[in-house]
Every structure is written in structure tokens, then in C-alpha cells.
Short mmCIF file of C-alpha atoms in Angstrom, two decimals:
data_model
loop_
_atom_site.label_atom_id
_atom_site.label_comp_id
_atom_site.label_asym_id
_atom_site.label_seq_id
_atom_site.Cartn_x
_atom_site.Cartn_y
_atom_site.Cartn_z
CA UNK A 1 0.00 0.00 0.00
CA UNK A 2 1.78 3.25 -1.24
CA UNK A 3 0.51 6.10 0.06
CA UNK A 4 0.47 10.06 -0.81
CA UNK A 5 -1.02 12.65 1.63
CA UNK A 6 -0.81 15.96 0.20
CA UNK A 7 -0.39 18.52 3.37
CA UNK A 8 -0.83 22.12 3.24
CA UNK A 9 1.27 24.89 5.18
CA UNK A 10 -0.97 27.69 6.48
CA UNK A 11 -0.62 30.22 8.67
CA UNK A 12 -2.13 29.42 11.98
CA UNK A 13 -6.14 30.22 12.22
CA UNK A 14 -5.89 32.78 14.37
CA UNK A 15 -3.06 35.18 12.17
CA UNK A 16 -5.12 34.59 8.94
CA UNK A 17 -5.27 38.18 7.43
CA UNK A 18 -5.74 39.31 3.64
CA UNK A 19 -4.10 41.86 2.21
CA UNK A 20 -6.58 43.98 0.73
CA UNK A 21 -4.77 45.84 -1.74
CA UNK A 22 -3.30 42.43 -3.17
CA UNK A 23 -6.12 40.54 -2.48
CA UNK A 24 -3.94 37.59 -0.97
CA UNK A 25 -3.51 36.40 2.32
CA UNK A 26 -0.58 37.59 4.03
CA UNK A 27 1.54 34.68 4.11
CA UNK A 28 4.41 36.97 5.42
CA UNK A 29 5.75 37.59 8.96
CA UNK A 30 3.05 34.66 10.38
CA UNK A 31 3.41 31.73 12.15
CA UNK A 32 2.92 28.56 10.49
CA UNK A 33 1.30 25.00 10.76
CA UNK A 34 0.25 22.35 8.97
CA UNK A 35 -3.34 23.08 7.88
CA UNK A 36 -5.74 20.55 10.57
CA UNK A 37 -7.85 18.72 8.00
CA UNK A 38 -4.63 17.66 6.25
CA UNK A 39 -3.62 16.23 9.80
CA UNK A 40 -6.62 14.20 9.96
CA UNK A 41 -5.75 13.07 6.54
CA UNK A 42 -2.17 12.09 7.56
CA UNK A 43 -3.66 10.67 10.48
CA UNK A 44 -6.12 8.27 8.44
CA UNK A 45 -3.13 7.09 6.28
CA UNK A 46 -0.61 6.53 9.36
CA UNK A 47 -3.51 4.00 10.71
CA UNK A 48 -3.99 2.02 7.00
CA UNK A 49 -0.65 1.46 6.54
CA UNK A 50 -0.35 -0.01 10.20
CA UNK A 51 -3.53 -2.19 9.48
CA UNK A 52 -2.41 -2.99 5.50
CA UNK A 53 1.27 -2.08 5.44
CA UNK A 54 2.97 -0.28 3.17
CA UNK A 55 4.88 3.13 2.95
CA UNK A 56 2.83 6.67 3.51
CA UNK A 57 4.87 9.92 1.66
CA UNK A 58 3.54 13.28 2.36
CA UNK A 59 4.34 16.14 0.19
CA UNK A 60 3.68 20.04 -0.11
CA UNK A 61 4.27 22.87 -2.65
CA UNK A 62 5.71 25.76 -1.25
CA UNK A 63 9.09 27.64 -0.49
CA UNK A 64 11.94 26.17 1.26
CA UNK A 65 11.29 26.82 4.59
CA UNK A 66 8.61 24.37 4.56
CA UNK A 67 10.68 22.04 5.43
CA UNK A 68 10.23 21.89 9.34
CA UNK A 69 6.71 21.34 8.34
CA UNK A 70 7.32 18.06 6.19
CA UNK A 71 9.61 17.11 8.76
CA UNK A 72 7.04 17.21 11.67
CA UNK A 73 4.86 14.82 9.59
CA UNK A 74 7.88 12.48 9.26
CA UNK A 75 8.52 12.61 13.01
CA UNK A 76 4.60 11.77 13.51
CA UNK A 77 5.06 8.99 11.25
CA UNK A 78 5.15 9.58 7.91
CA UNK A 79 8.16 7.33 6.03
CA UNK A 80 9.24 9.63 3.76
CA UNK A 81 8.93 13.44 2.50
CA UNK A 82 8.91 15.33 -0.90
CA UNK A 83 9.09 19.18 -1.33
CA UNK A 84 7.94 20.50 -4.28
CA UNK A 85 9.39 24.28 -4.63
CA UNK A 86 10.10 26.54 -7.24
CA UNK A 87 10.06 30.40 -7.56
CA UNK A 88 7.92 29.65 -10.64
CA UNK A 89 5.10 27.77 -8.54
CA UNK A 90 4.71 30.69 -6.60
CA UNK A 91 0.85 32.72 -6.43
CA UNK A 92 0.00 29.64 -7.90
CA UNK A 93 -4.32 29.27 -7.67
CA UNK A 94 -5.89 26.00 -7.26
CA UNK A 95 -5.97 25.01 -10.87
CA UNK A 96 -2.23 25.58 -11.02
CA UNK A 97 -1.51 24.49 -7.16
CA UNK A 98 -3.21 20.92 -8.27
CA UNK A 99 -1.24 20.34 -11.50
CA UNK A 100 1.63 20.68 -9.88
CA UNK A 101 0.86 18.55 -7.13
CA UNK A 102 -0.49 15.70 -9.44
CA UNK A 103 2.86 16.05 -11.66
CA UNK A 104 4.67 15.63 -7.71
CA UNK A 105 2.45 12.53 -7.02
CA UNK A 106 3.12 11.07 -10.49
CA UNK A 107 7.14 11.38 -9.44
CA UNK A 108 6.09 8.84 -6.46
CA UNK A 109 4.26 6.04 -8.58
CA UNK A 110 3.25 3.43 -8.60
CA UNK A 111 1.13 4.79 -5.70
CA UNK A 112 -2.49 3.41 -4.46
CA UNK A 113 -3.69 6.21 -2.44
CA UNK A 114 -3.75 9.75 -2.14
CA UNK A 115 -5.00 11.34 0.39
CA UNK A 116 -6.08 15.31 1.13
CA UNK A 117 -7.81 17.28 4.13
CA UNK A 118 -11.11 18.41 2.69
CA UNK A 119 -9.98 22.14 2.70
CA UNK A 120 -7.11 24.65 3.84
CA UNK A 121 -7.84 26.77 7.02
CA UNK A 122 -7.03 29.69 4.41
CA UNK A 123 -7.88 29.94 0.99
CA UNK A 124 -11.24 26.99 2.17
CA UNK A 125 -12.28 26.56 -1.96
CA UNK A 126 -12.27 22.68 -1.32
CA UNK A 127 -10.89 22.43 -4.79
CA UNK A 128 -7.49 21.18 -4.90
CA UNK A 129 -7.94 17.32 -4.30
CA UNK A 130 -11.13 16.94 -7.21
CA UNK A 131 -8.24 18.65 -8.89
CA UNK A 132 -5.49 16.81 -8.41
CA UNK A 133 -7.85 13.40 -8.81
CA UNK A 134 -8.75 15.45 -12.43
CA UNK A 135 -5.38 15.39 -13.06
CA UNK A 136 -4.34 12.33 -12.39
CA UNK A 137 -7.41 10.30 -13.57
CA UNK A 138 -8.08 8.61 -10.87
CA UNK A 139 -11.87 8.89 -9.00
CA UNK A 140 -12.06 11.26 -6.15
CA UNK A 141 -14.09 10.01 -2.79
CA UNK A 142 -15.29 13.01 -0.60
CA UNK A 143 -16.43 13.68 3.19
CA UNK A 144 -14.25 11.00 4.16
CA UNK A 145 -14.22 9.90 7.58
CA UNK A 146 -12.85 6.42 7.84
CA UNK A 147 -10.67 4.42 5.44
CA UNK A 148 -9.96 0.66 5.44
CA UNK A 149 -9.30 -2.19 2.54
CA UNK A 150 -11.81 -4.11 1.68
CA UNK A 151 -10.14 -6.91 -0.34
CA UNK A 152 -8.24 -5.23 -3.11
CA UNK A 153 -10.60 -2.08 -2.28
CA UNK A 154 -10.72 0.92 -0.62
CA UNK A 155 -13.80 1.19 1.54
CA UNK A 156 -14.74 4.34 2.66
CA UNK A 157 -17.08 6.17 5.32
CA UNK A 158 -18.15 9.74 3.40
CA UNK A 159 -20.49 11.78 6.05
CA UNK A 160 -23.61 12.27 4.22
CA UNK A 161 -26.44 15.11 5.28
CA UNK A 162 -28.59 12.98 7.85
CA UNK A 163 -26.49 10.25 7.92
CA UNK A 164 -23.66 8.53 6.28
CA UNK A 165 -22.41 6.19 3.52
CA UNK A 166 -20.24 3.53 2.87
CA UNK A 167 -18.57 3.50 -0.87
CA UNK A 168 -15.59 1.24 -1.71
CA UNK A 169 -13.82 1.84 -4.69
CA UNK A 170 -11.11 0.50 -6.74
CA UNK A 171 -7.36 1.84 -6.62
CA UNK A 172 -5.56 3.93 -7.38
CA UNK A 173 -8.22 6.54 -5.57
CA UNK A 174 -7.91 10.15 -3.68
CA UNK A 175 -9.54 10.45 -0.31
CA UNK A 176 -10.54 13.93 1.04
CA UNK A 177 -10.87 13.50 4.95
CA UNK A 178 -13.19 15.64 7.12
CA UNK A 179 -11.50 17.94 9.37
CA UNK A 180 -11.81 16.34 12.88
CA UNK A 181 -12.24 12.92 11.54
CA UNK A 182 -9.65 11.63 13.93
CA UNK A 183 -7.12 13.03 16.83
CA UNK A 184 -3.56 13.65 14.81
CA UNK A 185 -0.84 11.73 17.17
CA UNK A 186 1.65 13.62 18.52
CA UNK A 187 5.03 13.77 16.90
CA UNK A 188 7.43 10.75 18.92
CA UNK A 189 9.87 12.56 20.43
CA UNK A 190 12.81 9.96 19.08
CA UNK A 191 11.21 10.24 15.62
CA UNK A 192 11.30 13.62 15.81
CA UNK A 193 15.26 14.39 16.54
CA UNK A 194 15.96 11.66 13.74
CA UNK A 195 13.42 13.68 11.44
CA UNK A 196 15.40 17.11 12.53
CA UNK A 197 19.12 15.65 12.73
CA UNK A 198 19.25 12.57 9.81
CA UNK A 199 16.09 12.70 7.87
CA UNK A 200 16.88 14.05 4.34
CA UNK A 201 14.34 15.79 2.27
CA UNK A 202 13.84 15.24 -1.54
CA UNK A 203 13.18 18.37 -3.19
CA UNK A 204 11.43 18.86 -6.43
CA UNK A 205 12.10 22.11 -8.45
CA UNK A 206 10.54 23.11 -11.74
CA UNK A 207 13.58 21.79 -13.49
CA UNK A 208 12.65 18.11 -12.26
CA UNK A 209 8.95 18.59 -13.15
CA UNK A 210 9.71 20.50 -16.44
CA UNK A 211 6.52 22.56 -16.29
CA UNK A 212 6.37 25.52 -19.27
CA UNK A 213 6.42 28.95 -17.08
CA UNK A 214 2.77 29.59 -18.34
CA UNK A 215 1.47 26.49 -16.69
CA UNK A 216 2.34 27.21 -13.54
CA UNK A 217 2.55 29.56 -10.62
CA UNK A 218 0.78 32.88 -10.93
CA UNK A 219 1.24 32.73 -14.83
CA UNK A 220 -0.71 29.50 -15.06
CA UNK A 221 -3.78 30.52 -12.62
CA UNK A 222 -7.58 31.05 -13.96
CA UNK A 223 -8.67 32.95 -10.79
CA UNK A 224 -8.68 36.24 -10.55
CA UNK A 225 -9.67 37.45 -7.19
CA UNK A 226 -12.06 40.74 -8.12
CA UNK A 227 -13.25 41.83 -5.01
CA UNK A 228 -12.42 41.29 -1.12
CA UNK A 229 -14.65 42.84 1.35
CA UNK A 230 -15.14 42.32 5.61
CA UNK A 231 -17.86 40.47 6.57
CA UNK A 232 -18.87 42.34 10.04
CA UNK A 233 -21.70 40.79 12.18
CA UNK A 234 -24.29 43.26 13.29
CA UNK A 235 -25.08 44.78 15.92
CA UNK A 236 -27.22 42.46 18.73
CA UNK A 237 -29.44 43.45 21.36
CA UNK A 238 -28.05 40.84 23.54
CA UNK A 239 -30.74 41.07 25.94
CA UNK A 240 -31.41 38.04 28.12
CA UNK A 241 -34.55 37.07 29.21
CA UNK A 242 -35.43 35.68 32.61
CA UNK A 243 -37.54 34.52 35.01
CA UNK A 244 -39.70 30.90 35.15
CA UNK A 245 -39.82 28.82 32.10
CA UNK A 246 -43.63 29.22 31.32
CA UNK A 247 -42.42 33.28 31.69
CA UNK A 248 -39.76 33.06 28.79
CA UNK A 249 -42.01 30.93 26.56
CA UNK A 250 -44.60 33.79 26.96
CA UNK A 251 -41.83 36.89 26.08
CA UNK A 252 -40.56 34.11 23.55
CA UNK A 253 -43.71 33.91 22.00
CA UNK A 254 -44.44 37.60 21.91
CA UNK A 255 -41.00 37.92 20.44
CA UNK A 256 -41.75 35.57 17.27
CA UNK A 257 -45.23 37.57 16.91
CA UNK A 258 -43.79 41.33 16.72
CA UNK B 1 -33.90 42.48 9.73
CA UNK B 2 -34.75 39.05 11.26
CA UNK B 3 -34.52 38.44 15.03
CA UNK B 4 -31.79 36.26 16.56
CA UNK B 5 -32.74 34.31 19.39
CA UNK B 6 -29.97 31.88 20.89
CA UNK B 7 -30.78 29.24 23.63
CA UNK B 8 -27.93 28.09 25.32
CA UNK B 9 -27.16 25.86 28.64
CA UNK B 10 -23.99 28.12 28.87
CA UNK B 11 -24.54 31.48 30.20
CA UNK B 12 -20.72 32.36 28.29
CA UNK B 13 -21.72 30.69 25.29
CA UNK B 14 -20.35 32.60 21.91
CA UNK B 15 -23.27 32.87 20.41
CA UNK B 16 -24.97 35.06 23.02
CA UNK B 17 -22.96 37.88 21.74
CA UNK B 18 -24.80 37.57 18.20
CA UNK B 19 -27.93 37.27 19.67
CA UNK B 20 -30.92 39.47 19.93
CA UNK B 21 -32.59 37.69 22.50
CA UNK B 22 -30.48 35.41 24.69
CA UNK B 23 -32.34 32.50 26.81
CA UNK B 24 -29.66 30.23 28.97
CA UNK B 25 -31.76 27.09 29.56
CA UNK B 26 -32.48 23.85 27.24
CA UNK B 27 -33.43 24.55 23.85
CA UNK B 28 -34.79 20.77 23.62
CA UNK B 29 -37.56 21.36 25.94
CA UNK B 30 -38.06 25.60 25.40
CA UNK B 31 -38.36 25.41 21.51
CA UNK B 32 -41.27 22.79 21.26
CA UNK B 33 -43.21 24.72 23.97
CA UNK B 34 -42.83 27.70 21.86
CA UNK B 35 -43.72 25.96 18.95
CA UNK B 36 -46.58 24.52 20.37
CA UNK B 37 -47.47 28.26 22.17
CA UNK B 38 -47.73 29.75 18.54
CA UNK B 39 -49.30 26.93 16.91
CA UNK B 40 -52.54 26.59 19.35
CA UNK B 41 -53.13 30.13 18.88
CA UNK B 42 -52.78 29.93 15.17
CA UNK B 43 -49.38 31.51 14.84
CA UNK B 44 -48.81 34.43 12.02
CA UNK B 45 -47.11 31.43 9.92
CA UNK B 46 -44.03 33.45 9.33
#
């Protein structure tokens, strides 16, 4: 069982900010992590391969210092680690953020899953692993929230509105898993200082991949952001409402009627 | 604009501070009794 998870670098939740003259989110002078749903999905494939064996590979697009990143997945498990990065895959959208990616997985064949978080923290289009599945031709099951083989199969849990449903499909096959899915391990702390000290990262650049300028990076996006505004809630009364219960269903009801 | 009413066990829940009309009790057993209130008296149906 070869495995791909694809894991996203974002800035953490709570120093998301957009620069609104750009219209990009400030990816400078933040702190980092890797984005949560892409945890879960790294989380998924770390318990497959224990139950079916096999060899999970996590990999990222994105500048140098991502590296830390990809090595914190290696220290929580992960056997191996792939960088794609390349000045010309920079302000890359989804459409070009996915082609690269798939032309990264392709690099790692034969593979038999690849697995995604549902979304990024950040840019939250959802797009990038139908994308990637586009790319590569390979069917794309969403709303994951539990993987296992069944047989030669993958069988899968997708969370469903009012309930659920249970899909298995044929490999090679991308996963997108639900944020929250699971609870990411921890990094092992031995892991880790082999990850930091020994571990060596492959790097892809463009001149590995061999992508034409135009196809990739800012150059080869189709989305033009046109318009960024604040979304401010408004203003609430906040008043609470007291007293005995058949009291607030009374000022309840009067409420609804007005 | 519509009216926000949030029903919360929590008196510090979040969404008390986007509320209109904040009740800290059990929405289970208020929101069928309000229900119930509007439909015996042939609510407005909005």
C-alpha cells in the first residue's frame, strides 16, 4: 500500500489576514502549521498502513522553509517526504496548485492512495484534491471519515447530510478526509530528533517537473480574485430574558409575533 | 432584519454575543413549547 497525503502549510487560524490591496492572504511575517484537515488526513493514512502495510509519503508545494513542516509529519510517522518548490510555482491558484501537485504525485508512482484534508484553514475553496484526482485520472471520494481495505478495495465512510455512507472503490483513488475525523498523534519525540538531525528531504524544483512557465505559478492561474470585502456581524441586542420557564415561553412567543 | 434568538445551557456561550434575545436554559424542551405556544393560537405562519 503506497501512500500520498498531500499537506498544506498555512498560517495558523488565528493570524489569517488578507491583504486587501493584493487581495492575498498575508503569508508573510506569520506563524505557520500544517493546515488541521490535512492532519486528519495524515492521520487516516498513518492507521492504514499499520492495518495494511505499506509506505505513507507526504508532500507540499511551497518555499523552502517548509521544510520543518514536512519534517514534523515524518517525526509523527510519515516514512518519507517530498518538497515540491520553485520560484515559478509561486501565487499559484488552485488550478495551477493541483497540476503541480499531481505532476509531484506522479514522481512517487506506482502509488495506491492519495490522500487530502477536505480544505485549507485559508484559501477553504475545497478544490485542490477533485483537482489533483482530475489530473491524475483517478476517482475522487469526498467527506471521508474512515478508510480501510476491503479486499483489493478501498472502503470508505463519506459523512452524508442525515447520515452517512459507505462506498468502496477501486485503486488507485484520492480520499478527502473531514477535518476532525480523527485526533492527529503527537510527533514521537525519538522520531522527531531523527526527522530534525538525519532525515533528508527530496526536493522537487521546476527543473525536475519540467513545467512551461505559463502552466504554472501565478502565470498558469484562472482565478482572478475581483473583489475582497469584511464580513462584520451586526449589531445584537443581547438582551437576556429571565424569570420561570412558562415566563420566557410567553416573552418568547411575543417575540416571534412582533 | 430578522430576530436572533440563541438558547444556550452556557450562560458564556459565543453565540450570546450575536444574539438578539439570549435565553440560557435547554433549547430541547423551550423550543417545542414555543412551537406549540404559537401553533394553538394559530401563529402568524411566518
Amino acid at each position: 500500500m503506497n501512500i500520498v497525503v498531500c499537506i498544506k502549510v498555512t498560517p495558523k487560524i488565528e493570524q489569517i489576514k488578507f491583504d486587501e490591496v493584493k487581495k492575498t492572504i498575508v503569508r508573510e511575517g506569520v506563524e505557520n502549521e500544517i493546515n488541521d484537515a490535512d492532519k486528519n488526513a495524515l492521520e487516516a493514512a498513518l492507521k492504514l498502513k499499520e492495518s495494511a502495510g505499506g509506505k505513507v509519503t507526504v508532500l507540499s508545494m511551497g518555499p523552502p522553509s517548509f521544510e520543518s513542516f514536512l519534517k514534523l509529519a515524518v517525526a509523527m510517522g510519515a516514512d518519507d517526504a517530498v518538497l515540491l518548490s520553485d520560484r515559478a510555482f509561486g501565487g499559484a491558484d488552485t488550478f495551477a496548485t493541483s497540476r503541480v501537485l499531481a505532476a509531484g504525485i506522479e514522481r512517487l508512482k506506482p502509488f495506491d492512495l492519495v490522500m487530502c484534508g477536505e480544505a485549507s484553514s485559508d484559501g477553504s475553496t475545497e478544490q485542490v484534491p477533485p483537482s489533483i484526482a482530475g489530473w491524475l485520472g483517478i476517482p475522487h471520494v469526498s467527506y471521508v471519515s474512515e478508510i480501510g481495505m476491503s479486499g483489493e478495495k478501498l472502503r470508505a465512510r463519506r459523512e452524508i447530510t442525515d447520515g452517512h455512507e459507505v462506498v468502496e472503490v477501486t485503486l488507485p483513488v484520492l480520499a478527502s478526509v473531514q477535518l476532525g475525523c480523527n485526533s492527529p498523534r503527537f510527533p514521537d519525540f525519538r522520531r522527531k530528533r531523527w526527522a530534525d538531525k538525519e532525515f533528508k528531504l527530496r526536493v522537487l524544483t521546476n527543473q525536475d517537473l519540467a513545467f512551461a512557465p505559463s502552466d504554472v505559478g501565478l502565470e498558469g492561474s484562472r482565478t482572478e480574485v475581483t473583489g475582497l470585502s469584511r464580513m462584520r456581524s451586526p449589531e445584537r441586542r443581547k438582551e437576556f430574558i429571565q424569570g420561570t420557564e412558562d415566563e420566557v415561553v410567553r416573552r418568547l412567543v411575543e417575540i416571534v409575533r412582533s | 432584519m430578522e430576530t436572533v434568538v440563541a438558547v444556550n445551557s452556557d450562560p458564556n456561550a459565543e453565540i450570546f454575543k450575536h444574539a438578539d434575545y439570549c435565553v440560557v436554559g435547554d433549547a430541547k424542551k423551550l423550543v417545542p413549547k414555543v412551537v406549540s405556544e404559537l401553533g394553538a393560537s394559530g401563529g402568524s405562519g411566518q
